[in-house]
GROMACS .gro file of C-alpha atoms in nm:
model
  322
    1UNK     CA    1   0.000   0.000   0.000
    2UNK     CA    2   0.285   0.240   0.078
    3UNK     CA    3   0.432   0.183  -0.267
    4UNK     CA    4   0.097   0.260  -0.430
    5UNK     CA    5   0.061   0.580  -0.227
    6UNK     CA    6   0.411   0.694  -0.326
    7UNK     CA    7   0.345   0.626  -0.692
    8UNK     CA    8   0.031   0.842  -0.686
    9UNK     CA    9   0.171   1.133  -0.478
   10UNK     CA   10   0.516   1.124  -0.638
   11UNK     CA   11   0.856   1.133  -0.478
   12UNK     CA   12   0.941   1.501  -0.538
   13UNK     CA   13   1.013   1.728  -0.247
   14UNK     CA   14   1.030   2.109  -0.225
   15UNK     CA   15   1.383   2.251  -0.219
   16UNK     CA   16   1.299   2.624  -0.174
   17UNK     CA   17   1.006   2.862  -0.185
   18UNK     CA   18   0.923   3.051  -0.507
   19UNK     CA   19   1.058   3.406  -0.538
   20UNK     CA   20   0.774   3.647  -0.603
   21UNK     CA   21   0.850   3.952  -0.830
   22UNK     CA   22   0.849   4.292  -0.664
   23UNK     CA   23   0.617   4.432  -0.937
   24UNK     CA   24   0.391   4.271  -1.196
   25UNK     CA   25   0.548   4.173  -1.528
   26UNK     CA   26   0.328   4.194  -1.839
   27UNK     CA   27   0.413   4.129  -2.208
   28UNK     CA   28   0.460   4.440  -2.430
   29UNK     CA   29   0.377   4.332  -2.787
   30UNK     CA   30   0.380   4.685  -2.933
   31UNK     CA   31   0.727   4.757  -2.798
   32UNK     CA   32   0.859   4.422  -2.916
   33UNK     CA   33   0.705   4.473  -3.262
   34UNK     CA   34   0.858   4.821  -3.286
   35UNK     CA   35   1.200   4.691  -3.190
   36UNK     CA   36   1.173   4.405  -3.436
   37UNK     CA   37   1.064   4.646  -3.712
   38UNK     CA   38   1.353   4.882  -3.640
   39UNK     CA   39   1.598   4.594  -3.642
   40UNK     CA   40   1.454   4.476  -3.978
   41UNK     CA   41   1.488   4.825  -4.131
   42UNK     CA   42   1.849   4.854  -4.015
   43UNK     CA   43   1.928   4.509  -4.154
   44UNK     CA   44   1.763   4.584  -4.488
   45UNK     CA   45   1.946   4.918  -4.513
   46UNK     CA   46   2.276   4.744  -4.450
   47UNK     CA   47   2.206   4.483  -4.716
   48UNK     CA   48   2.109   4.751  -4.971
   49UNK     CA   49   2.422   4.950  -4.892
   50UNK     CA   50   2.636   4.639  -4.934
   51UNK     CA   51   2.474   4.554  -5.268
   52UNK     CA   52   2.524   4.912  -5.385
   53UNK     CA   53   2.893   4.894  -5.306
   54UNK     CA   54   2.928   4.561  -5.485
   55UNK     CA   55   2.714   4.666  -5.783
   56UNK     CA   56   2.952   4.781  -6.058
   57UNK     CA   57   2.695   4.813  -6.334
   58UNK     CA   58   2.628   5.133  -6.526
   59UNK     CA   59   2.349   5.337  -6.367
   60UNK     CA   60   2.447   5.700  -6.424
   61UNK     CA   61   2.696   5.921  -6.604
   62UNK     CA   62   2.910   5.924  -6.289
   63UNK     CA   63   2.985   5.554  -6.337
   64UNK     CA   64   3.156   5.637  -6.670
   65UNK     CA   65   3.349   5.948  -6.568
   66UNK     CA   66   3.669   5.758  -6.492
   67UNK     CA   67   3.684   5.625  -6.849
   68UNK     CA   68   3.751   5.972  -6.999
   69UNK     CA   69   3.482   5.926  -7.265
   70UNK     CA   70   3.172   6.151  -7.257
   71UNK     CA   71   2.817   6.028  -7.211
   72UNK     CA   72   2.614   6.173  -7.497
   73UNK     CA   73   2.264   6.070  -7.386
   74UNK     CA   74   2.056   5.870  -7.140
   75UNK     CA   75   1.766   5.691  -7.311
   76UNK     CA   76   1.462   5.583  -7.103
   77UNK     CA   77   1.335   5.227  -7.116
   78UNK     CA   78   1.040   5.146  -7.342
   79UNK     CA   79   0.755   4.932  -7.217
   80UNK     CA   80   0.765   4.584  -7.367
   81UNK     CA   81   0.393   4.596  -7.434
   82UNK     CA   82   0.430   4.909  -7.649
   83UNK     CA   83   0.714   4.751  -7.847
   84UNK     CA   84   0.509   4.439  -7.918
   85UNK     CA   85   0.202   4.626  -8.037
   86UNK     CA   86   0.361   4.928  -8.208
   87UNK     CA   87   0.717   4.835  -8.297
   88UNK     CA   88   1.030   5.000  -8.159
   89UNK     CA   89   1.027   5.317  -8.369
   90UNK     CA   90   0.661   5.406  -8.317
   91UNK     CA   91   0.680   5.307  -7.948
   92UNK     CA   92   0.974   5.542  -7.904
   93UNK     CA   93   0.772   5.826  -8.056
   94UNK     CA   94   0.473   5.758  -7.833
   95UNK     CA   95   0.687   5.724  -7.519
   96UNK     CA   96   0.836   6.070  -7.560
   97UNK     CA   97   1.191   5.962  -7.640
   98UNK     CA   98   1.212   6.252  -7.882
   99UNK     CA   99   1.388   6.472  -7.624
  100UNK     CA  100   1.646   6.207  -7.532
  101UNK     CA  101   1.718   6.121  -7.895
  102UNK     CA  102   1.730   6.493  -7.970
  103UNK     CA  103   2.010   6.541  -7.716
  104UNK     CA  104   2.200   6.253  -7.871
  105UNK     CA  105   2.149   6.386  -8.224
  106UNK     CA  106   2.271   6.734  -8.131
  107UNK     CA  107   2.575   6.599  -7.945
  108UNK     CA  108   2.665   6.378  -8.240
  109UNK     CA  109   2.640   6.650  -8.501
  110UNK     CA  110   2.827   6.899  -8.282
  111UNK     CA  111   3.115   6.657  -8.241
  112UNK     CA  112   3.113   6.565  -8.610
  113UNK     CA  113   3.083   6.922  -8.734
  114UNK     CA  114   3.293   6.975  -9.045
  115UNK     CA  115   3.275   6.611  -9.157
  116UNK     CA  116   3.062   6.583  -9.473
  117UNK     CA  117   2.838   6.275  -9.489
  118UNK     CA  118   2.969   6.127  -9.161
  119UNK     CA  119   2.965   5.752  -9.099
  120UNK     CA  120   2.892   5.649  -8.738
  121UNK     CA  121   2.913   5.292  -8.612
  122UNK     CA  122   2.680   5.196  -8.326
  123UNK     CA  123   2.799   4.906  -8.112
  124UNK     CA  124   2.790   4.773  -7.756
  125UNK     CA  125   2.988   4.551  -7.522
  126UNK     CA  126   2.754   4.249  -7.530
  127UNK     CA  127   2.434   4.134  -7.704
  128UNK     CA  128   2.099   4.259  -7.580
  129UNK     CA  129   2.200   4.609  -7.472
  130UNK     CA  130   1.979   4.776  -7.733
  131UNK     CA  131   2.222   4.895  -8.001
  132UNK     CA  132   1.989   4.800  -8.288
  133UNK     CA  133   1.683   4.970  -8.141
  134UNK     CA  134   1.892   5.279  -8.064
  135UNK     CA  135   2.021   5.286  -8.422
  136UNK     CA  136   1.664   5.276  -8.554
  137UNK     CA  137   1.530   5.545  -8.321
  138UNK     CA  138   1.834   5.765  -8.386
  139UNK     CA  139   1.778   5.733  -8.761
  140UNK     CA  140   1.414   5.830  -8.708
  141UNK     CA  141   1.529   6.134  -8.512
  142UNK     CA  142   1.758   6.249  -8.792
  143UNK     CA  143   1.485   6.188  -9.050
  144UNK     CA  144   1.237   6.398  -8.854
  145UNK     CA  145   1.471   6.695  -8.892
  146UNK     CA  146   1.484   6.650  -9.269
  147UNK     CA  147   1.818   6.469  -9.295
  148UNK     CA  148   1.866   6.167  -9.518
  149UNK     CA  149   1.990   5.858  -9.334
  150UNK     CA  150   2.130   5.525  -9.451
  151UNK     CA  151   2.129   5.235  -9.203
  152UNK     CA  152   2.372   4.952  -9.277
  153UNK     CA  153   2.313   4.638  -9.074
  154UNK     CA  154   2.669   4.508  -9.036
  155UNK     CA  155   2.584   4.254  -8.766
  156UNK     CA  156   2.612   3.967  -9.013
  157UNK     CA  157   2.580   3.703  -8.742
  158UNK     CA  158   2.254   3.834  -8.588
  159UNK     CA  159   2.120   4.117  -8.799
  160UNK     CA  160   1.797   4.266  -8.659
  161UNK     CA  161   1.732   4.589  -8.850
  162UNK     CA  162   1.502   4.411  -9.096
  163UNK     CA  163   1.286   4.285  -8.808
  164UNK     CA  164   1.284   4.626  -8.639
  165UNK     CA  165   1.159   4.811  -8.944
  166UNK     CA  166   0.928   4.537  -9.070
  167UNK     CA  167   0.728   4.570  -8.750
  168UNK     CA  168   0.709   4.945  -8.803
  169UNK     CA  169   0.642   4.966  -9.176
  170UNK     CA  170   0.541   4.678  -9.402
  171UNK     CA  171   0.530   4.896  -9.714
  172UNK     CA  172   0.901   4.953  -9.780
  173UNK     CA  173   1.014   5.021 -10.135
  174UNK     CA  174   1.343   4.904 -10.286
  175UNK     CA  175   1.549   5.148 -10.490
  176UNK     CA  176   1.905   5.188 -10.613
  177UNK     CA  177   2.188   5.272 -10.378
  178UNK     CA  178   2.446   5.231 -10.652
  179UNK     CA  179   2.458   5.102 -11.010
  180UNK     CA  180   2.175   4.910 -11.173
  181UNK     CA  181   1.978   4.630 -11.006
  182UNK     CA  182   2.208   4.430 -10.785
  183UNK     CA  183   2.207   4.278 -10.438
  184UNK     CA  184   1.995   4.355 -10.132
  185UNK     CA  185   2.199   4.244  -9.828
  186UNK     CA  186   2.509   4.381  -9.659
  187UNK     CA  187   2.707   4.062  -9.709
  188UNK     CA  188   2.643   4.062 -10.084
  189UNK     CA  189   2.682   4.440 -10.111
  190UNK     CA  190   3.033   4.427  -9.966
  191UNK     CA  191   3.128   4.183 -10.242
  192UNK     CA  192   2.971   4.401 -10.514
  193UNK     CA  193   2.936   4.759 -10.378
  194UNK     CA  194   2.866   4.912 -10.721
  195UNK     CA  195   2.530   4.739 -10.775
  196UNK     CA  196   2.325   4.759 -10.457
  197UNK     CA  197   1.962   4.820 -10.369
  198UNK     CA  198   1.828   4.948 -10.035
  199UNK     CA  199   1.479   4.953  -9.889
  200UNK     CA  200   1.310   5.277  -9.787
  201UNK     CA  201   1.165   5.208  -9.442
  202UNK     CA  202   1.028   5.559  -9.391
  203UNK     CA  203   1.070   5.906  -9.537
  204UNK     CA  204   1.441   5.998  -9.546
  205UNK     CA  205   1.550   5.660  -9.407
  206UNK     CA  206   1.696   5.381  -9.625
  207UNK     CA  207   1.817   5.050  -9.485
  208UNK     CA  208   2.050   4.778  -9.610
  209UNK     CA  209   1.962   4.458  -9.421
  210UNK     CA  210   2.225   4.211  -9.306
  211UNK     CA  211   2.056   3.913  -9.469
  212UNK     CA  212   2.067   3.553  -9.341
  213UNK     CA  213   2.315   3.498  -9.060
  214UNK     CA  214   2.661   3.377  -9.157
  215UNK     CA  215   2.910   3.197  -8.935
  216UNK     CA  216   3.227   3.341  -9.088
  217UNK     CA  217   3.124   3.707  -9.068
  218UNK     CA  218   3.480   3.820  -8.999
  219UNK     CA  219   3.597   3.658  -9.321
  220UNK     CA  220   3.339   3.860  -9.516
  221UNK     CA  221   3.473   4.187  -9.376
  222UNK     CA  222   3.839   4.092  -9.422
  223UNK     CA  223   3.782   4.021  -9.791
  224UNK     CA  224   3.576   4.336  -9.857
  225UNK     CA  225   3.682   4.687  -9.958
  226UNK     CA  226   3.493   4.851  -9.671
  227UNK     CA  227   3.649   5.193  -9.717
  228UNK     CA  228   3.566   5.198 -10.088
  229UNK     CA  229   3.209   5.081 -10.031
  230UNK     CA  230   3.141   5.344  -9.765
  231UNK     CA  231   3.294   5.618  -9.978
  232UNK     CA  232   3.053   5.523 -10.256
  233UNK     CA  233   2.740   5.476 -10.046
  234UNK     CA  234   2.769   5.782  -9.822
  235UNK     CA  235   2.753   6.038 -10.103
  236UNK     CA  236   2.374   6.077 -10.113
  237UNK     CA  237   2.312   6.081  -9.738
  238UNK     CA  238   2.356   6.333  -9.459
  239UNK     CA  239   2.465   6.057  -9.221
  240UNK     CA  240   2.528   5.681  -9.236
  241UNK     CA  241   2.460   5.466  -8.929
  242UNK     CA  242   2.621   5.122  -8.909
  243UNK     CA  243   2.469   4.868  -8.672
  244UNK     CA  244   2.767   4.649  -8.578
  245UNK     CA  245   2.820   4.339  -8.366
  246UNK     CA  246   2.914   4.384  -7.995
  247UNK     CA  247   3.285   4.445  -7.942
  248UNK     CA  248   3.330   4.174  -7.677
  249UNK     CA  249   3.131   3.915  -7.874
  250UNK     CA  250   3.300   3.938  -8.216
  251UNK     CA  251   3.593   4.116  -8.377
  252UNK     CA  252   3.373   4.238  -8.665
  253UNK     CA  253   3.320   4.582  -8.513
  254UNK     CA  254   3.695   4.636  -8.480
  255UNK     CA  255   3.740   4.573  -8.852
  256UNK     CA  256   3.448   4.790  -8.960
  257UNK     CA  257   3.504   5.067  -8.706
  258UNK     CA  258   3.841   5.179  -8.840
  259UNK     CA  259   3.668   5.288  -9.163
  260UNK     CA  260   3.411   5.508  -8.985
  261UNK     CA  261   3.433   5.865  -8.860
  262UNK     CA  262   3.319   5.779  -8.509
  263UNK     CA  263   3.194   5.496  -8.290
  264UNK     CA  264   2.901   5.522  -8.049
  265UNK     CA  265   2.899   5.266  -7.767
  266UNK     CA  266   2.569   5.162  -7.611
  267UNK     CA  267   2.556   5.048  -7.248
  268UNK     CA  268   2.248   4.912  -7.071
  269UNK     CA  269   2.134   5.068  -6.747
  270UNK     CA  270   2.176   4.831  -6.454
  271UNK     CA  271   2.320   4.551  -6.667
  272UNK     CA  272   2.642   4.654  -6.841
  273UNK     CA  273   2.940   4.602  -6.615
  274UNK     CA  274   3.201   4.876  -6.580
  275UNK     CA  275   3.481   4.624  -6.626
  276UNK     CA  276   3.324   4.507  -6.952
  277UNK     CA  277   3.320   4.865  -7.079
  278UNK     CA  278   3.688   4.902  -6.992
  279UNK     CA  279   3.770   4.583  -7.182
  280UNK     CA  280   3.575   4.699  -7.487
  281UNK     CA  281   3.749   5.037  -7.479
  282UNK     CA  282   4.091   4.874  -7.464
  283UNK     CA  283   4.010   4.663  -7.770
  284UNK     CA  284   3.878   4.968  -7.953
  285UNK     CA  285   4.186   5.175  -7.872
  286UNK     CA  286   4.422   4.901  -7.987
  287UNK     CA  287   4.231   4.875  -8.315
  288UNK     CA  288   4.239   5.253  -8.368
  289UNK     CA  289   3.865   5.320  -8.333
  290UNK     CA  290   3.745   5.673  -8.259
  291UNK     CA  291   3.507   5.624  -7.964
  292UNK     CA  292   3.286   5.931  -7.972
  293UNK     CA  293   3.091   5.864  -7.654
  294UNK     CA  294   2.855   5.645  -7.455
  295UNK     CA  295   2.480   5.610  -7.450
  296UNK     CA  296   2.312   5.475  -7.135
  297UNK     CA  297   2.017   5.283  -7.274
  298UNK     CA  298   1.698   5.153  -7.104
  299UNK     CA  299   1.728   5.388  -6.809
  300UNK     CA  300   1.476   5.348  -6.528
  301UNK     CA  301   1.358   5.701  -6.449
  302UNK     CA  302   1.179   5.578  -6.135
  303UNK     CA  303   1.508   5.531  -5.952
  304UNK     CA  304   1.637   5.843  -5.788
  305UNK     CA  305   1.996   5.804  -5.902
  306UNK     CA  306   1.905   5.780  -6.271
  307UNK     CA  307   1.897   6.073  -6.506
  308UNK     CA  308   1.628   6.079  -6.765
  309UNK     CA  309   1.388   6.306  -6.943
  310UNK     CA  310   1.075   6.230  -6.745
  311UNK     CA  311   0.981   6.590  -6.666
  312UNK     CA  312   0.701   6.745  -6.868
  313UNK     CA  313   0.763   7.042  -7.096
  314UNK     CA  314   0.463   7.022  -7.325
  315UNK     CA  315   0.372   7.300  -7.570
  316UNK     CA  316   0.172   7.584  -7.420
  317UNK     CA  317  -0.194   7.575  -7.525
  318UNK     CA  318  -0.361   7.870  -7.350
  319UNK     CA  319  -0.329   8.106  -7.060
  320UNK     CA  320  -0.027   8.282  -6.918
  321UNK     CA  321   0.229   8.116  -6.694
  322UNK     CA  322   0.455   8.292  -6.450
   0.00000   0.00000   0.00000
């Protein structure tokens, strides 16, 4: 019976009396939540600051100052939906890129003043940074001011000018660039520059498409008389824009660029790495290219450290402003 009693009552014994608190202790959820929130904000701020220090991509003109090459324009990003439905050129018009392209056009012509019928090559460090769309919108900007423009798609591996302008205008008309009849692609035109046709994609803008992609694009350029072809084709235009392959992807741009008056390098906001730009510049300098300046493309005007053209300066309609 004693064993049963012990098993029910237990065998524990009290060692000391409980210590009662001098004042009541109650939970404080609001204070704890505030402290946790403050700690989270401080942690997030530290992470953002660390990422900013480690982020070496191009986001403003300041990121390019150490390279001793001017930034000629900052181009805002187009909405993908507008590009799909309207095409790049018309989407750029509707998005108000006229001001940004206008700055680039003025800076280009100021730098190239005194050069009749200048030839400008547009390139980038890597694929996807928007060099082809910039070439098209820049040509549209020149055309809107009454200047005649020839676009030569010299990206023989991945030419995209035909796709850009086909989306914008299906009613292009072929006409003679030189000679009688002849070829209709850049690759064939370099082999026979005296008999070439180009397509008019809009008023004052003619385009020579790259044609089907070729693997040995460098061999095409090495065998061609690029200087002679450009001297022949530039005569009837106020400016010639050459859409070339990225400098870090292929050597094509280095071969073509030495025969142009200037080279415009496109960088993509938040994507192009500063070290990649340095590498591309070193290659260009060794090849003897005249790098005119940079363009920061696809800028996000919503970020405070970006510089864009998002302010409104619409034409005055009525009334008097102070």
